[in-house]
Amino acid sequence: MKTKLLVALAGLTLTGASILPVTNVLADSSPQLINVGLDFKQATQTALNEAKGGKSVQFELETDRSRPVYEVTILDGATEKEYKIDANSGKILKSSYEDISDDLEDIQLSQTTPWLSLDEAGAKAKEQHNAAQLREIELEMENGRLVYKVKMSENTHTHKLVIDAHNGSLISAKTK
C-alpha cells in the first residue's frame, strides 16, 4: 500500500498535479499530533452555546484543507445538530441539523443521562494516556450499556478506549 501511494505521489509530482487532498487524508488517518489553539472542552462548549441546549454526544478532531477543525454533535430532543468549529479561532465554520425521530439509537441516547459527561470521559481517558491527544469521543449504546468510545493519538500510536458512561470504569483499551 505504501509503495503504491509513493508511486502515485511521485507521478503526481512529476505531472505537476496538486497533492493537497492526499495529504489531508493522510493527516486524518495518522496518529500524529494536530496543533490546535482550543481544547475539545472549549469546542464542545461553543457548540452547546450555539445549540442553546441539548447533550454533546460526539466530538472529533481532524483536518479540513490543512486546517484543524473539531466536529461536535449535539442531540436535542429529536434533532441532531452538528457543528464544525475552527480548532484555533473557535469560529463555527458550518452547522447542520437532522431530524432523528426515525433513529431509535439516537432517540435513546438523547433521552438518557449518563453519569459521566463527554468532558469527564475525556478526562478519564487522559488519566490512561496523559501525553496523548484526544481525537474522538462518542457516546454509544453497546450491548444495552451506555459507553464512551475514545480514540487518542500519541507519537506513532493510536489508543482506543471504551469507558462505562455510568461509573467511569475502563471497559477495554487497545493500542496500535
JSON list of C-alpha atoms in Angstrom, two decimals:
[
{"chain": "A", "resi": 1, "resn": "MET", "atom": "CA", "xyz": [0.00, 0.00, 0.00]},
{"chain": "A", "resi": 2, "resn": "LYS", "atom": "CA", "xyz": [2.76, 2.48, 0.95]},
{"chain": "A", "resi": 3, "resn": "THR", "atom": "CA", "xyz": [4.71, 1.67, -2.23]},
{"chain": "A", "resi": 4, "resn": "LYS", "atom": "CA", "xyz": [1.65, 2.27, -4.42]},
{"chain": "A", "resi": 5, "resn": "LEU", "atom": "CA", "xyz": [0.94, 5.54, -2.61]},
{"chain": "A", "resi": 6, "resn": "LEU", "atom": "CA", "xyz": [4.52, 6.74, -3.02]},
{"chain": "A", "resi": 7, "resn": "VAL", "atom": "CA", "xyz": [4.49, 5.85, -6.73]},
{"chain": "A", "resi": 8, "resn": "ALA", "atom": "CA", "xyz": [1.19, 7.69, -7.16]},
{"chain": "A", "resi": 9, "resn": "LEU", "atom": "CA", "xyz": [2.51, 10.75, -5.30]},
{"chain": "A", "resi": 10, "resn": "ALA", "atom": "CA", "xyz": [5.70, 10.72, -7.36]},
{"chain": "A", "resi": 11, "resn": "GLY", "atom": "CA", "xyz": [3.62, 10.55, -10.55]},
{"chain": "A", "resi": 12, "resn": "LEU", "atom": "CA", "xyz": [1.50, 13.49, -9.41]},
{"chain": "A", "resi": 13, "resn": "THR", "atom": "CA", "xyz": [4.61, 15.48, -8.54]},
{"chain": "A", "resi": 14, "resn": "LEU", "atom": "CA", "xyz": [6.16, 14.82, -11.96]},
{"chain": "A", "resi": 15, "resn": "THR", "atom": "CA", "xyz": [2.98, 15.87, -13.75]},
{"chain": "A", "resi": 16, "resn": "GLY", "atom": "CA", "xyz": [2.64, 18.98, -11.58]},
{"chain": "A", "resi": 17, "resn": "ALA", "atom": "CA", "xyz": [-0.71, 17.92, -10.14]},
{"chain": "A", "resi": 18, "resn": "SER", "atom": "CA", "xyz": [-1.66, 19.11, -6.68]},
{"chain": "A", "resi": 19, "resn": "ILE", "atom": "CA", "xyz": [-1.37, 16.59, -3.84]},
{"chain": "A", "resi": 20, "resn": "LEU", "atom": "CA", "xyz": [-3.11, 18.64, -1.14]},
{"chain": "A", "resi": 21, "resn": "PRO", "atom": "CA", "xyz": [-6.20, 16.41, -0.87]},
{"chain": "A", "resi": 22, "resn": "VAL", "atom": "CA", "xyz": [-3.95, 13.37, -0.43]},
{"chain": "A", "resi": 23, "resn": "THR", "atom": "CA", "xyz": [-2.01, 15.00, 2.40]},
{"chain": "A", "resi": 24, "resn": "ASN", "atom": "CA", "xyz": [-5.25, 15.91, 4.17]},
{"chain": "A", "resi": 25, "resn": "VAL", "atom": "CA", "xyz": [-6.42, 12.29, 4.10]},
{"chain": "A", "resi": 26, "resn": "LEU", "atom": "CA", "xyz": [-3.07, 11.10, 5.41]},
{"chain": "A", "resi": 27, "resn": "ALA", "atom": "CA", "xyz": [-3.09, 13.65, 8.24]},
{"chain": "A", "resi": 28, "resn": "ASP", "atom": "CA", "xyz": [-6.51, 12.50, 9.45]},
{"chain": "A", "resi": 29, "resn": "SER", "atom": "CA", "xyz": [-5.67, 8.81, 9.47]},
{"chain": "A", "resi": 30, "resn": "SER", "atom": "CA", "xyz": [-2.28, 9.16, 11.15]},
{"chain": "A", "resi": 31, "resn": "PRO", "atom": "CA", "xyz": [-1.74, 9.35, 14.90]},
{"chain": "A", "resi": 32, "resn": "GLN", "atom": "CA", "xyz": [0.42, 12.48, 14.54]},
{"chain": "A", "resi": 33, "resn": "LEU", "atom": "CA", "xyz": [-0.30, 15.49, 16.72]},
{"chain": "A", "resi": 34, "resn": "ILE", "atom": "CA", "xyz": [-2.61, 18.15, 15.29]},
{"chain": "A", "resi": 35, "resn": "ASN", "atom": "CA", "xyz": [-1.70, 21.61, 16.61]},
{"chain": "A", "resi": 36, "resn": "VAL", "atom": "CA", "xyz": [-4.76, 23.43, 17.97]},
{"chain": "A", "resi": 37, "resn": "GLY", "atom": "CA", "xyz": [-5.47, 26.64, 19.87]},
{"chain": "A", "resi": 38, "resn": "LEU", "atom": "CA", "xyz": [-8.65, 25.35, 21.59]},
{"chain": "A", "resi": 39, "resn": "ASP", "atom": "CA", "xyz": [-9.08, 22.17, 23.55]},
{"chain": "A", "resi": 40, "resn": "PHE", "atom": "CA", "xyz": [-12.05, 19.87, 22.98]},
{"chain": "A", "resi": 41, "resn": "LYS", "atom": "CA", "xyz": [-13.87, 21.21, 26.06]},
{"chain": "A", "resi": 42, "resn": "GLN", "atom": "CA", "xyz": [-13.90, 24.73, 24.61]},
{"chain": "A", "resi": 43, "resn": "ALA", "atom": "CA", "xyz": [-15.10, 23.43, 21.23]},
{"chain": "A", "resi": 44, "resn": "THR", "atom": "CA", "xyz": [-17.84, 21.38, 22.90]},
{"chain": "A", "resi": 45, "resn": "GLN", "atom": "CA", "xyz": [-18.96, 24.40, 24.93]},
{"chain": "A", "resi": 46, "resn": "THR", "atom": "CA", "xyz": [-19.04, 26.56, 21.79]},
{"chain": "A", "resi": 47, "resn": "ALA", "atom": "CA", "xyz": [-21.33, 24.02, 20.12]},
{"chain": "A", "resi": 48, "resn": "LEU", "atom": "CA", "xyz": [-23.58, 23.74, 23.20]},
{"chain": "A", "resi": 49, "resn": "ASN", "atom": "CA", "xyz": [-23.89, 27.54, 23.37]},
{"chain": "A", "resi": 50, "resn": "GLU", "atom": "CA", "xyz": [-24.82, 27.73, 19.70]},
{"chain": "A", "resi": 51, "resn": "ALA", "atom": "CA", "xyz": [-27.29, 24.83, 20.03]},
{"chain": "A", "resi": 52, "resn": "LYS", "atom": "CA", "xyz": [-28.91, 26.56, 23.04]},
{"chain": "A", "resi": 53, "resn": "GLY", "atom": "CA", "xyz": [-29.17, 23.27, 24.91]},
{"chain": "A", "resi": 54, "resn": "GLY", "atom": "CA", "xyz": [-29.01, 19.59, 24.29]},
{"chain": "A", "resi": 55, "resn": "LYS", "atom": "CA", "xyz": [-26.42, 16.95, 25.07]},
{"chain": "A", "resi": 56, "resn": "SER", "atom": "CA", "xyz": [-23.00, 16.64, 23.49]},
{"chain": "A", "resi": 57, "resn": "VAL", "atom": "CA", "xyz": [-22.58, 13.05, 22.31]},
{"chain": "A", "resi": 58, "resn": "GLN", "atom": "CA", "xyz": [-19.57, 13.22, 19.99]},
{"chain": "A", "resi": 59, "resn": "PHE", "atom": "CA", "xyz": [-16.53, 15.27, 19.18]},
{"chain": "A", "resi": 60, "resn": "GLU", "atom": "CA", "xyz": [-13.81, 14.64, 16.63]},
{"chain": "A", "resi": 61, "resn": "LEU", "atom": "CA", "xyz": [-10.57, 16.48, 15.86]},
{"chain": "A", "resi": 62, "resn": "GLU", "atom": "CA", "xyz": [-9.49, 16.32, 12.23]},
{"chain": "A", "resi": 63, "resn": "THR", "atom": "CA", "xyz": [-8.02, 18.44, 9.47]},
{"chain": "A", "resi": 64, "resn": "ASP", "atom": "CA", "xyz": [-10.02, 20.04, 6.69]},
{"chain": "A", "resi": 65, "resn": "ARG", "atom": "CA", "xyz": [-7.89, 21.51, 3.89]},
{"chain": "A", "resi": 66, "resn": "SER", "atom": "CA", "xyz": [-4.91, 21.60, 6.25]},
{"chain": "A", "resi": 67, "resn": "ARG", "atom": "CA", "xyz": [-6.96, 23.47, 8.88]},
{"chain": "A", "resi": 68, "resn": "PRO", "atom": "CA", "xyz": [-7.57, 21.78, 12.24]},
{"chain": "A", "resi": 69, "resn": "VAL", "atom": "CA", "xyz": [-11.29, 21.52, 13.00]},
{"chain": "A", "resi": 70, "resn": "TYR", "atom": "CA", "xyz": [-13.49, 19.99, 15.64]},
{"chain": "A", "resi": 71, "resn": "GLU", "atom": "CA", "xyz": [-16.75, 18.34, 14.68]},
{"chain": "A", "resi": 72, "resn": "VAL", "atom": "CA", "xyz": [-19.17, 18.34, 17.61]},
{"chain": "A", "resi": 73, "resn": "THR", "atom": "CA", "xyz": [-22.53, 16.56, 17.63]},
{"chain": "A", "resi": 74, "resn": "ILE", "atom": "CA", "xyz": [-25.35, 17.65, 19.95]},
{"chain": "A", "resi": 75, "resn": "LEU", "atom": "CA", "xyz": [-28.60, 15.74, 20.44]},
{"chain": "A", "resi": 76, "resn": "ASP", "atom": "CA", "xyz": [-31.55, 17.92, 21.35]},
{"chain": "A", "resi": 77, "resn": "GLY", "atom": "CA", "xyz": [-34.82, 16.01, 21.52]},
{"chain": "A", "resi": 78, "resn": "ALA", "atom": "CA", "xyz": [-35.46, 14.64, 18.03]},
{"chain": "A", "resi": 79, "resn": "THR", "atom": "CA", "xyz": [-32.80, 16.83, 16.40]},
{"chain": "A", "resi": 80, "resn": "GLU", "atom": "CA", "xyz": [-29.13, 16.09, 15.81]},
{"chain": "A", "resi": 81, "resn": "LYS", "atom": "CA", "xyz": [-27.06, 19.26, 15.49]},
{"chain": "A", "resi": 82, "resn": "GLU", "atom": "CA", "xyz": [-23.55, 19.05, 14.05]},
{"chain": "A", "resi": 83, "resn": "TYR", "atom": "CA", "xyz": [-21.04, 21.87, 14.24]},
{"chain": "A", "resi": 84, "resn": "LYS", "atom": "CA", "xyz": [-17.69, 22.20, 12.50]},
{"chain": "A", "resi": 85, "resn": "ILE", "atom": "CA", "xyz": [-15.51, 24.54, 14.59]},
{"chain": "A", "resi": 86, "resn": "ASP", "atom": "CA", "xyz": [-12.12, 26.03, 13.73]},
{"chain": "A", "resi": 87, "resn": "ALA", "atom": "CA", "xyz": [-9.76, 24.45, 16.29]},
{"chain": "A", "resi": 88, "resn": "ASN", "atom": "CA", "xyz": [-7.65, 27.63, 16.55]},
{"chain": "A", "resi": 89, "resn": "SER", "atom": "CA", "xyz": [-10.13, 30.51, 16.49]},
{"chain": "A", "resi": 90, "resn": "GLY", "atom": "CA", "xyz": [-13.24, 28.79, 17.88]},
{"chain": "A", "resi": 91, "resn": "LYS", "atom": "CA", "xyz": [-15.32, 30.14, 14.99]},
{"chain": "A", "resi": 92, "resn": "ILE", "atom": "CA", "xyz": [-18.22, 27.97, 13.83]},
{"chain": "A", "resi": 93, "resn": "LEU", "atom": "CA", "xyz": [-17.47, 27.16, 10.21]},
{"chain": "A", "resi": 94, "resn": "LYS", "atom": "CA", "xyz": [-20.54, 25.09, 9.42]},
{"chain": "A", "resi": 95, "resn": "SER", "atom": "CA", "xyz": [-23.65, 23.77, 11.13]},
{"chain": "A", "resi": 96, "resn": "SER", "atom": "CA", "xyz": [-26.24, 21.24, 10.10]},
{"chain": "A", "resi": 97, "resn": "TYR", "atom": "CA", "xyz": [-29.41, 19.84, 11.60]},
{"chain": "A", "resi": 98, "resn": "GLU", "atom": "CA", "xyz": [-31.05, 16.46, 11.08]},
{"chain": "A", "resi": 99, "resn": "ASP", "atom": "CA", "xyz": [-34.34, 15.01, 12.26]},
{"chain": "A", "resi": 100, "resn": "ILE", "atom": "CA", "xyz": [-33.53, 11.81, 14.15]},
{"chain": "A", "resi": 101, "resn": "SER", "atom": "CA", "xyz": [-37.07, 10.81, 15.08]},
{"chain": "A", "resi": 102, "resn": "ASP", "atom": "CA", "xyz": [-36.66, 7.62, 12.99]},
{"chain": "A", "resi": 103, "resn": "ASP", "atom": "CA", "xyz": [-33.27, 6.72, 14.54]},
{"chain": "A", "resi": 104, "resn": "LEU", "atom": "CA", "xyz": [-34.02, 4.60, 17.62]},
{"chain": "A", "resi": 105, "resn": "GLU", "atom": "CA", "xyz": [-30.43, 4.63, 18.96]},
{"chain": "A", "resi": 106, "resn": "ASP", "atom": "CA", "xyz": [-30.10, 8.43, 18.71]},
{"chain": "A", "resi": 107, "resn": "ILE", "atom": "CA", "xyz": [-33.50, 8.95, 20.34]},
{"chain": "A", "resi": 108, "resn": "GLN", "atom": "CA", "xyz": [-32.47, 6.59, 23.14]},
{"chain": "A", "resi": 109, "resn": "LEU", "atom": "CA", "xyz": [-29.19, 8.49, 23.57]},
{"chain": "A", "resi": 110, "resn": "SER", "atom": "CA", "xyz": [-30.99, 11.83, 23.69]},
{"chain": "A", "resi": 111, "resn": "GLN", "atom": "CA", "xyz": [-33.28, 10.52, 26.45]},
{"chain": "A", "resi": 112, "resn": "THR", "atom": "CA", "xyz": [-30.57, 9.02, 28.67]},
{"chain": "A", "resi": 113, "resn": "THR", "atom": "CA", "xyz": [-28.44, 10.88, 31.17]},
{"chain": "A", "resi": 114, "resn": "PRO", "atom": "CA", "xyz": [-25.05, 9.30, 31.65]},
{"chain": "A", "resi": 115, "resn": "TRP", "atom": "CA", "xyz": [-23.32, 9.89, 34.95]},
{"chain": "A", "resi": 116, "resn": "LEU", "atom": "CA", "xyz": [-20.18, 10.87, 33.05]},
{"chain": "A", "resi": 117, "resn": "SER", "atom": "CA", "xyz": [-20.25, 13.83, 30.65]},
{"chain": "A", "resi": 118, "resn": "LEU", "atom": "CA", "xyz": [-18.32, 13.90, 27.38]},
{"chain": "A", "resi": 119, "resn": "ASP", "atom": "CA", "xyz": [-15.75, 16.20, 29.04]},
{"chain": "A", "resi": 120, "resn": "GLU", "atom": "CA", "xyz": [-15.39, 13.85, 32.02]},
{"chain": "A", "resi": 121, "resn": "ALA", "atom": "CA", "xyz": [-14.94, 10.87, 29.69]},
{"chain": "A", "resi": 122, "resn": "GLY", "atom": "CA", "xyz": [-12.11, 12.82, 28.03]},
{"chain": "A", "resi": 123, "resn": "ALA", "atom": "CA", "xyz": [-10.51, 13.44, 31.42]},
{"chain": "A", "resi": 124, "resn": "LYS", "atom": "CA", "xyz": [-10.79, 9.72, 32.30]},
{"chain": "A", "resi": 125, "resn": "ALA", "atom": "CA", "xyz": [-9.11, 8.82, 29.02]},
{"chain": "A", "resi": 126, "resn": "LYS", "atom": "CA", "xyz": [-6.31, 11.32, 29.68]},
{"chain": "A", "resi": 127, "resn": "GLU", "atom": "CA", "xyz": [-5.70, 9.55, 33.02]},
{"chain": "A", "resi": 128, "resn": "GLN", "atom": "CA", "xyz": [-4.78, 6.46, 31.00]},
{"chain": "A", "resi": 129, "resn": "HIS", "atom": "CA", "xyz": [-2.60, 8.24, 28.40]},
{"chain": "A", "resi": 130, "resn": "ASN", "atom": "CA", "xyz": [-1.71, 11.70, 29.69]},
{"chain": "A", "resi": 131, "resn": "ALA", "atom": "CA", "xyz": [0.58, 12.65, 26.78]},
{"chain": "A", "resi": 132, "resn": "ALA", "atom": "CA", "xyz": [-1.89, 11.54, 24.10]},
{"chain": "A", "resi": 133, "resn": "GLN", "atom": "CA", "xyz": [-4.11, 13.91, 22.13]},
{"chain": "A", "resi": 134, "resn": "LEU", "atom": "CA", "xyz": [-7.86, 13.25, 22.20]},
{"chain": "A", "resi": 135, "resn": "ARG", "atom": "CA", "xyz": [-9.03, 12.73, 18.62]},
{"chain": "A", "resi": 136, "resn": "GLU", "atom": "CA", "xyz": [-12.57, 11.41, 19.08]},
{"chain": "A", "resi": 137, "resn": "ILE", "atom": "CA", "xyz": [-15.10, 10.67, 21.82]},
{"chain": "A", "resi": 138, "resn": "GLU", "atom": "CA", "xyz": [-18.53, 9.24, 21.09]},
{"chain": "A", "resi": 139, "resn": "LEU", "atom": "CA", "xyz": [-21.39, 8.25, 23.39]},
{"chain": "A", "resi": 140, "resn": "GLU", "atom": "CA", "xyz": [-22.95, 4.98, 22.21]},
{"chain": "A", "resi": 141, "resn": "MET", "atom": "CA", "xyz": [-25.20, 2.15, 23.30]},
{"chain": "A", "resi": 142, "resn": "GLU", "atom": "CA", "xyz": [-23.23, -1.07, 23.17]},
{"chain": "A", "resi": 143, "resn": "ASN", "atom": "CA", "xyz": [-24.95, -4.31, 24.15]},
{"chain": "A", "resi": 144, "resn": "GLY", "atom": "CA", "xyz": [-27.51, -2.38, 26.19]},
{"chain": "A", "resi": 145, "resn": "ARG", "atom": "CA", "xyz": [-24.77, -0.46, 28.03]},
{"chain": "A", "resi": 146, "resn": "LEU", "atom": "CA", "xyz": [-24.07, 3.27, 27.68]},
{"chain": "A", "resi": 147, "resn": "VAL", "atom": "CA", "xyz": [-20.37, 3.75, 26.85]},
{"chain": "A", "resi": 148, "resn": "TYR", "atom": "CA", "xyz": [-17.94, 6.33, 25.55]},
{"chain": "A", "resi": 149, "resn": "LYS", "atom": "CA", "xyz": [-15.66, 5.20, 22.75]},
{"chain": "A", "resi": 150, "resn": "VAL", "atom": "CA", "xyz": [-12.46, 7.23, 22.82]},
{"chain": "A", "resi": 151, "resn": "LYS", "atom": "CA", "xyz": [-9.67, 7.50, 20.26]},
{"chain": "A", "resi": 152, "resn": "MET", "atom": "CA", "xyz": [-6.36, 9.15, 21.18]},
{"chain": "A", "resi": 153, "resn": "SER", "atom": "CA", "xyz": [-3.07, 9.69, 19.32]},
{"chain": "A", "resi": 154, "resn": "GLU", "atom": "CA", "xyz": [0.41, 9.63, 20.79]},
{"chain": "A", "resi": 155, "resn": "ASN", "atom": "CA", "xyz": [3.59, 9.65, 18.71]},
{"chain": "A", "resi": 156, "resn": "THR", "atom": "CA", "xyz": [3.09, 6.76, 16.28]},
{"chain": "A", "resi": 157, "resn": "HIS", "atom": "CA", "xyz": [0.39, 5.03, 18.36]},
{"chain": "A", "resi": 158, "resn": "THR", "atom": "CA", "xyz": [-3.38, 5.16, 18.38]},
{"chain": "A", "resi": 159, "resn": "HIS", "atom": "CA", "xyz": [-5.14, 4.30, 21.65]},
{"chain": "A", "resi": 160, "resn": "LYS", "atom": "CA", "xyz": [-8.77, 3.14, 21.62]},
{"chain": "A", "resi": 161, "resn": "LEU", "atom": "CA", "xyz": [-10.62, 3.05, 24.94]},
{"chain": "A", "resi": 162, "resn": "VAL", "atom": "CA", "xyz": [-14.15, 2.12, 25.94]},
{"chain": "A", "resi": 163, "resn": "ILE", "atom": "CA", "xyz": [-15.34, 3.79, 29.14]},
{"chain": "A", "resi": 164, "resn": "ASP", "atom": "CA", "xyz": [-18.56, 2.99, 31.03]},
{"chain": "A", "resi": 165, "resn": "ALA", "atom": "CA", "xyz": [-20.70, 6.15, 30.87]},
{"chain": "A", "resi": 166, "resn": "HIS", "atom": "CA", "xyz": [-22.39, 5.43, 34.21]},
{"chain": "A", "resi": 167, "resn": "ASN", "atom": "CA", "xyz": [-19.50, 4.63, 36.53]},
{"chain": "A", "resi": 168, "resn": "GLY", "atom": "CA", "xyz": [-16.41, 5.81, 34.61]},
{"chain": "A", "resi": 169, "resn": "SER", "atom": "CA", "xyz": [-14.68, 2.44, 34.66]},
{"chain": "A", "resi": 170, "resn": "LEU", "atom": "CA", "xyz": [-12.41, 1.39, 31.84]},
{"chain": "A", "resi": 171, "resn": "ILE", "atom": "CA", "xyz": [-14.07, -1.47, 29.92]},
{"chain": "A", "resi": 172, "resn": "SER", "atom": "CA", "xyz": [-11.36, -2.04, 27.31]},
{"chain": "A", "resi": 173, "resn": "ALA", "atom": "CA", "xyz": [-8.18, -0.50, 25.94]},
{"chain": "A", "resi": 174, "resn": "LYS", "atom": "CA", "xyz": [-6.23, -1.23, 22.76]},
{"chain": "A", "resi": 175, "resn": "THR", "atom": "CA", "xyz": [-3.10, 0.36, 21.34]},
{"chain": "A", "resi": 176, "resn": "LYS", "atom": "CA", "xyz": [-1.96, 0.11, 17.73]}
]
